[in-house]
Every structure is written in C-alpha cells, then in structure tokens.
C-alpha cells in the first residue's frame, strides 16, 4: 500500500525548518561604544592637528617647527581627550550605581508601587490576565532580577562594563594620536612647506573617506554615504579651523 503523499510533506517540514535555522545567521554589531570612542578620537585627531599645521605653514619657513608644534598638540590632545572619555564613562557609571541603589531602596520600601510598574511595562508588551500575573510574580520573586528589570525597562539604563572608563580613555587617546599623525606625516617626511601642506590636505581627505567608509561598514549603514558625509563634515571643520588659524597667525 502506497504511503500517503501528505505524510511525506509533513516529514520534510522539520528538515526544511531546521535547514532554514542553520542558514540564517543573525549578525548584530555589539561594539558601538568602542566605535563611538574611535570616532571621537579620530575625528578630532584628523582635524585639529591638520588645522594647526596648515595655519603654521603660512607663517613659518621650516617644516620641523610645524612638526614640533604638531607633536606637542597631539600629545596634549591625546591626554585631554582620553581624560574626557574617562570622566564621561565614570560619570555614566556613577549615575547607574546611584539609580540602581534608588531602585533597590524602592523595591524594599515601596514594593506595591514597584510591582505595579513591572505590570505596566509587561502590559505594554501585550501580556494580560494570568500570564501577566505569572510573569510579574516571576520577576518580583528575585530582588536582583527585579532591580535589573526596572533599570533596563523603566529607566532605560544598561549596566556599564567594569573597565569601560579605562578602555574608553585609551581608545579615544590612541585614536587621537593615529588621526593626528596622518596630516602631520608629510611635514615629518618633506622639507618643502607648500608640498607638505598639499600632501597633508590630500592625506587628511583620503583618511576621512576611508574612516567614514569603515565606520559605515562596522555600523551596518550605507558605507559610501558614511564615507562622503564624514569627508565633507571633517573637511569643512578642518577648513574652518585652517582659515581661523591663518587669520590669527596673519
């Protein structure tokens, strides 16, 4: 007796479903904070030292003086930017700890109100009736889970990484150094001032384009659009800073 056709189709469904799961791989970018730090450091490193070097080019005759001034600025900028990143991350960490302590106090002293807030969040997700009560009981049965839920879904805060402040300061500082050395490198390698300035402009624009393209790729956005916008914005910022430096330097 022949086997019914529909049974064969049913048997093949789990295999096709499993195959679909195996073929589908979700790729999410999870290093947004690191990229943000690199963007902060590189964007300033590419524009500020370039503007300084370009401004000095019109007033000085020796590239070595530009190099010395540029290296001094890169060192100062690296320290200042790195310290700024450290303080910003520490402030974020302290804010999270303060809000977490407040939530823990409220869970202990105002449990009914906090439970109601959990229910309100879950109700917005579409939970109702017995399912809502069970989910609320489950969350509120553990003070740590309860606190974490309130921090994330009521306040919208994520717990900072323990080494976030240190890593942020290092990333921003090193990115500033790398960015600053790109427009300064022609002055290090070439003695003729005008040639060094021309190459510095070319190197900076190319670096901005490549940097913007890479940023777009990593962030999952349109890489070409990111490259063009980064080049235009960075180039405009550098141009404004250049003309201000030229105006002040005479």
CSV table of C-alpha atoms in Angstrom, one decimal:
chain,number,residue,atom,x,y,z
A,1,UNK,CA,0.0,0.0,0.0
A,2,UNK,CA,1.4,3.4,-1.0
A,3,UNK,CA,2.3,5.9,1.7
A,4,UNK,CA,0.0,9.0,1.7
A,5,UNK,CA,1.6,11.9,0.0
A,6,UNK,CA,0.8,14.4,2.8
A,7,UNK,CA,2.9,12.4,5.2
A,8,UNK,CA,6.0,12.8,3.1
A,9,UNK,CA,5.4,16.6,3.0
A,10,UNK,CA,5.0,16.6,6.8
A,11,UNK,CA,8.2,14.7,7.3
A,12,UNK,CA,10.1,17.1,5.1
A,13,UNK,CA,8.9,20.2,7.0
A,14,UNK,CA,11.1,19.8,10.1
A,15,UNK,CA,14.2,19.3,7.9
A,16,UNK,CA,13.4,22.4,5.9
A,17,UNK,CA,12.7,24.3,9.0
A,18,UNK,CA,16.0,23.1,10.6
A,19,UNK,CA,17.8,24.0,7.4
A,20,UNK,CA,16.4,27.5,7.4
A,21,UNK,CA,17.5,28.0,11.0
A,22,UNK,CA,21.0,26.8,10.1
A,23,UNK,CA,21.2,29.0,7.1
A,24,UNK,CA,20.0,32.1,8.9
A,25,UNK,CA,22.7,33.7,11.0
A,26,UNK,CA,21.9,36.9,12.8
A,27,UNK,CA,24.8,39.3,12.8
A,28,UNK,CA,24.5,42.3,15.2
A,29,UNK,CA,27.1,44.9,15.9
A,30,UNK,CA,27.8,44.9,19.6
A,31,UNK,CA,30.8,47.2,19.9
A,32,UNK,CA,29.0,50.5,19.3
A,33,UNK,CA,30.7,52.2,22.4
A,34,UNK,CA,34.1,51.3,21.1
A,35,UNK,CA,33.3,52.7,17.6
A,36,UNK,CA,31.9,55.8,19.2
A,37,UNK,CA,35.2,56.3,21.1
A,38,UNK,CA,37.2,55.7,17.9
A,39,UNK,CA,35.0,58.2,16.0
A,40,UNK,CA,35.5,60.8,18.7
A,41,UNK,CA,39.3,60.4,18.8
A,42,UNK,CA,39.9,60.0,15.1
A,43,UNK,CA,37.6,62.9,14.0
A,44,UNK,CA,39.3,65.4,16.3
A,45,UNK,CA,42.8,63.9,15.6
A,46,UNK,CA,42.3,64.3,11.9
A,47,UNK,CA,41.0,67.9,12.0
A,48,UNK,CA,42.7,69.8,14.9
A,49,UNK,CA,46.4,68.9,14.2
A,50,UNK,CA,45.8,69.4,10.5
A,51,UNK,CA,44.4,72.9,11.2
A,52,UNK,CA,47.3,73.8,13.4
A,53,UNK,CA,49.9,72.5,10.9
A,54,UNK,CA,48.2,74.2,8.0
A,55,UNK,CA,47.9,77.5,9.9
A,56,UNK,CA,51.6,77.4,10.9
A,57,UNK,CA,52.5,76.6,7.3
A,58,UNK,CA,51.7,80.2,6.2
A,59,UNK,CA,53.8,81.8,8.9
A,60,UNK,CA,56.8,79.5,9.1
A,61,UNK,CA,59.5,78.5,6.7
A,62,UNK,CA,60.7,75.3,8.2
A,63,UNK,CA,58.6,72.2,8.4
A,64,UNK,CA,60.4,71.0,11.5
A,65,UNK,CA,58.9,73.7,13.6
A,66,UNK,CA,55.4,72.6,12.4
A,67,UNK,CA,56.3,69.0,13.4
A,68,UNK,CA,57.4,70.0,16.9
A,69,UNK,CA,54.3,72.1,17.4
A,70,UNK,CA,52.1,69.4,15.9
A,71,UNK,CA,53.5,66.6,18.1
A,72,UNK,CA,53.1,68.8,21.2
A,73,UNK,CA,49.4,69.4,20.2
A,74,UNK,CA,48.9,65.7,19.6
A,75,UNK,CA,50.3,64.8,23.0
A,76,UNK,CA,48.2,67.4,24.7
A,77,UNK,CA,45.1,66.5,22.7
A,78,UNK,CA,45.6,62.8,23.5
A,79,UNK,CA,45.7,63.4,27.2
A,80,UNK,CA,42.8,65.8,27.2
A,81,UNK,CA,40.6,63.6,25.0
A,82,UNK,CA,41.5,60.5,26.9
A,83,UNK,CA,40.8,62.2,30.3
A,84,UNK,CA,37.5,63.5,28.9
A,85,UNK,CA,36.5,60.0,27.8
A,86,UNK,CA,37.5,58.6,31.2
A,87,UNK,CA,35.5,61.2,33.2
A,88,UNK,CA,32.4,60.7,30.9
A,89,UNK,CA,32.5,57.0,31.4
A,90,UNK,CA,33.0,57.3,35.2
A,91,UNK,CA,30.1,59.8,35.4
A,92,UNK,CA,27.9,57.3,33.5
A,93,UNK,CA,28.9,54.5,35.8
A,94,UNK,CA,28.3,56.6,38.9
A,95,UNK,CA,24.8,57.6,37.6
A,96,UNK,CA,23.9,54.0,37.0
A,97,UNK,CA,25.1,53.0,40.5
A,98,UNK,CA,23.1,55.8,42.0
A,99,UNK,CA,19.9,54.9,40.2
A,100,UNK,CA,20.4,51.2,41.0
A,101,UNK,CA,20.7,52.0,44.7
A,102,UNK,CA,17.5,54.0,44.5
A,103,UNK,CA,15.6,51.2,42.8
A,104,UNK,CA,16.8,48.7,45.4
A,105,UNK,CA,15.5,51.0,48.1
A,106,UNK,CA,12.2,51.4,46.4
A,107,UNK,CA,11.8,47.7,46.0
A,108,UNK,CA,12.3,47.1,49.7
A,109,UNK,CA,10.2,50.1,51.0
A,110,UNK,CA,7.6,50.6,48.2
A,111,UNK,CA,7.1,47.0,46.8
A,112,UNK,CA,3.5,47.5,45.8
A,113,UNK,CA,4.3,50.6,43.7
A,114,UNK,CA,7.3,48.9,42.1
A,115,UNK,CA,5.3,45.8,41.3
A,116,UNK,CA,2.7,47.9,39.6
A,117,UNK,CA,5.4,49.5,37.5
A,118,UNK,CA,6.5,46.0,36.4
A,119,UNK,CA,2.9,45.1,35.5
A,120,UNK,CA,2.6,48.4,33.5
A,121,UNK,CA,5.7,47.5,31.5
A,122,UNK,CA,4.6,43.9,30.8
A,123,UNK,CA,1.1,45.1,29.9
A,124,UNK,CA,2.6,47.4,27.2
A,125,UNK,CA,4.2,44.3,25.8
A,126,UNK,CA,0.8,42.7,25.4
A,127,UNK,CA,0.6,40.5,28.4
A,128,UNK,CA,-2.8,40.1,30.2
A,129,UNK,CA,-4.6,38.1,32.8
A,130,UNK,CA,-2.9,35.1,34.3
A,131,UNK,CA,0.1,35.3,32.1
A,132,UNK,CA,0.7,38.9,33.3
A,133,UNK,CA,0.4,37.8,36.9
A,134,UNK,CA,2.8,34.9,36.5
A,135,UNK,CA,5.4,36.9,34.7
A,136,UNK,CA,5.2,39.7,37.3
A,137,UNK,CA,5.5,37.1,40.1
A,138,UNK,CA,8.5,35.6,38.4
A,139,UNK,CA,10.3,38.9,38.0
A,140,UNK,CA,9.5,40.1,41.5
A,141,UNK,CA,10.5,36.9,43.2
A,142,UNK,CA,14.2,37.8,42.9
A,143,UNK,CA,15.3,41.2,44.1
A,144,UNK,CA,18.3,41.2,41.7
A,145,UNK,CA,16.2,40.3,38.7
A,146,UNK,CA,13.6,42.8,39.8
A,147,UNK,CA,16.1,45.6,40.0
A,148,UNK,CA,17.7,44.7,36.7
A,149,UNK,CA,14.3,44.7,35.0
A,150,UNK,CA,13.5,48.1,36.4
A,151,UNK,CA,16.8,49.6,35.4
A,152,UNK,CA,16.6,48.4,31.9
A,153,UNK,CA,12.9,48.7,31.1
A,154,UNK,CA,11.7,51.5,33.3
A,155,UNK,CA,14.8,53.8,33.3
A,156,UNK,CA,16.3,52.5,30.0
A,157,UNK,CA,19.8,52.1,31.6
A,158,UNK,CA,22.3,49.4,30.8
A,159,UNK,CA,24.9,48.5,33.3
A,160,UNK,CA,28.3,49.9,32.1
A,161,UNK,CA,31.2,47.5,31.7
A,162,UNK,CA,33.5,47.4,34.7
A,163,UNK,CA,36.5,48.6,32.6
A,164,UNK,CA,34.6,51.0,30.5
A,165,UNK,CA,36.2,54.1,31.8
A,166,UNK,CA,39.8,52.8,31.3
A,167,UNK,CA,39.1,51.3,27.9
A,168,UNK,CA,37.3,54.5,26.7
A,169,UNK,CA,40.2,56.8,27.7
A,170,UNK,CA,42.8,54.5,26.0
A,171,UNK,CA,40.7,54.1,22.8
A,172,UNK,CA,40.0,57.8,22.5
A,173,UNK,CA,43.6,58.8,23.2
A,174,UNK,CA,45.2,56.3,20.8
A,175,UNK,CA,42.6,57.2,18.1
A,176,UNK,CA,43.5,60.8,18.5
A,177,UNK,CA,47.2,60.1,18.1
A,178,UNK,CA,46.6,57.9,15.0
A,179,UNK,CA,44.4,60.6,13.5
A,180,UNK,CA,46.8,63.4,14.3
A,181,UNK,CA,49.8,61.7,12.8
A,182,UNK,CA,48.1,61.4,9.4
A,183,UNK,CA,48.0,65.1,8.5
A,184,UNK,CA,51.4,65.7,10.3
A,185,UNK,CA,53.3,62.9,8.5
A,186,UNK,CA,54.0,65.0,5.3
A,187,UNK,CA,55.7,67.6,7.4
A,188,UNK,CA,57.9,64.9,9.0
A,189,UNK,CA,58.9,63.4,5.7
A,190,UNK,CA,59.2,66.6,3.5
A,191,UNK,CA,61.2,69.8,4.0
A,192,UNK,CA,59.4,71.9,1.4
A,193,UNK,CA,56.5,73.7,3.2
A,194,UNK,CA,54.0,74.0,0.3
A,195,UNK,CA,54.4,70.4,-0.8
A,196,UNK,CA,54.0,69.2,2.7
A,197,UNK,CA,50.8,71.3,3.1
A,198,UNK,CA,49.4,69.9,-0.2
A,199,UNK,CA,50.1,66.3,0.8
A,200,UNK,CA,48.7,66.9,4.2
A,201,UNK,CA,45.4,68.1,2.7
A,202,UNK,CA,45.3,65.0,0.4
A,203,UNK,CA,46.2,62.6,3.2
A,204,UNK,CA,43.6,64.0,5.5
A,205,UNK,CA,40.7,63.9,3.0
A,206,UNK,CA,41.6,60.3,2.0
A,207,UNK,CA,41.8,59.3,5.7
A,208,UNK,CA,38.4,60.9,6.3
A,209,UNK,CA,36.9,59.0,3.4
A,210,UNK,CA,38.4,55.6,4.4
A,211,UNK,CA,37.5,56.3,8.1
A,212,UNK,CA,33.9,57.1,7.2
A,213,UNK,CA,33.6,54.1,4.9
A,214,UNK,CA,34.9,51.7,7.6
A,215,UNK,CA,32.6,53.3,10.2
A,216,UNK,CA,29.7,52.7,7.9
A,217,UNK,CA,30.7,49.1,7.3
A,218,UNK,CA,31.1,48.3,11.0
A,219,UNK,CA,27.8,50.1,12.0
A,220,UNK,CA,25.9,48.3,9.2
A,221,UNK,CA,24.9,51.6,7.5
A,222,UNK,CA,25.5,52.7,3.9
A,223,UNK,CA,29.3,52.8,3.8
A,224,UNK,CA,29.6,55.1,0.7
A,225,UNK,CA,27.2,57.6,2.2
A,226,UNK,CA,29.0,57.5,5.5
A,227,UNK,CA,32.4,58.0,3.8
A,228,UNK,CA,31.1,61.0,1.8
A,229,UNK,CA,29.4,62.6,4.8
A,230,UNK,CA,32.4,62.1,7.0
A,231,UNK,CA,34.7,63.6,4.4
A,232,UNK,CA,32.5,66.6,3.9
A,233,UNK,CA,31.9,67.3,7.6
A,234,UNK,CA,35.5,66.6,8.6
A,235,UNK,CA,36.9,68.6,5.6
A,236,UNK,CA,34.6,71.5,6.4
A,237,UNK,CA,35.6,71.5,10.0
A,238,UNK,CA,39.3,71.4,9.1
A,239,UNK,CA,38.8,74.2,6.5
A,240,UNK,CA,37.1,76.4,9.1
A,241,UNK,CA,39.8,75.7,11.6
A,242,UNK,CA,42.5,76.3,9.0
A,243,UNK,CA,41.2,79.7,8.0
A,244,UNK,CA,40.8,80.8,11.6
A,245,UNK,CA,44.4,79.7,12.3
A,246,UNK,CA,45.5,81.6,9.2
A,247,UNK,CA,43.6,84.7,10.3
A,248,UNK,CA,45.1,84.7,13.8
A,249,UNK,CA,48.6,83.8,12.5
A,250,UNK,CA,48.5,86.5,9.9
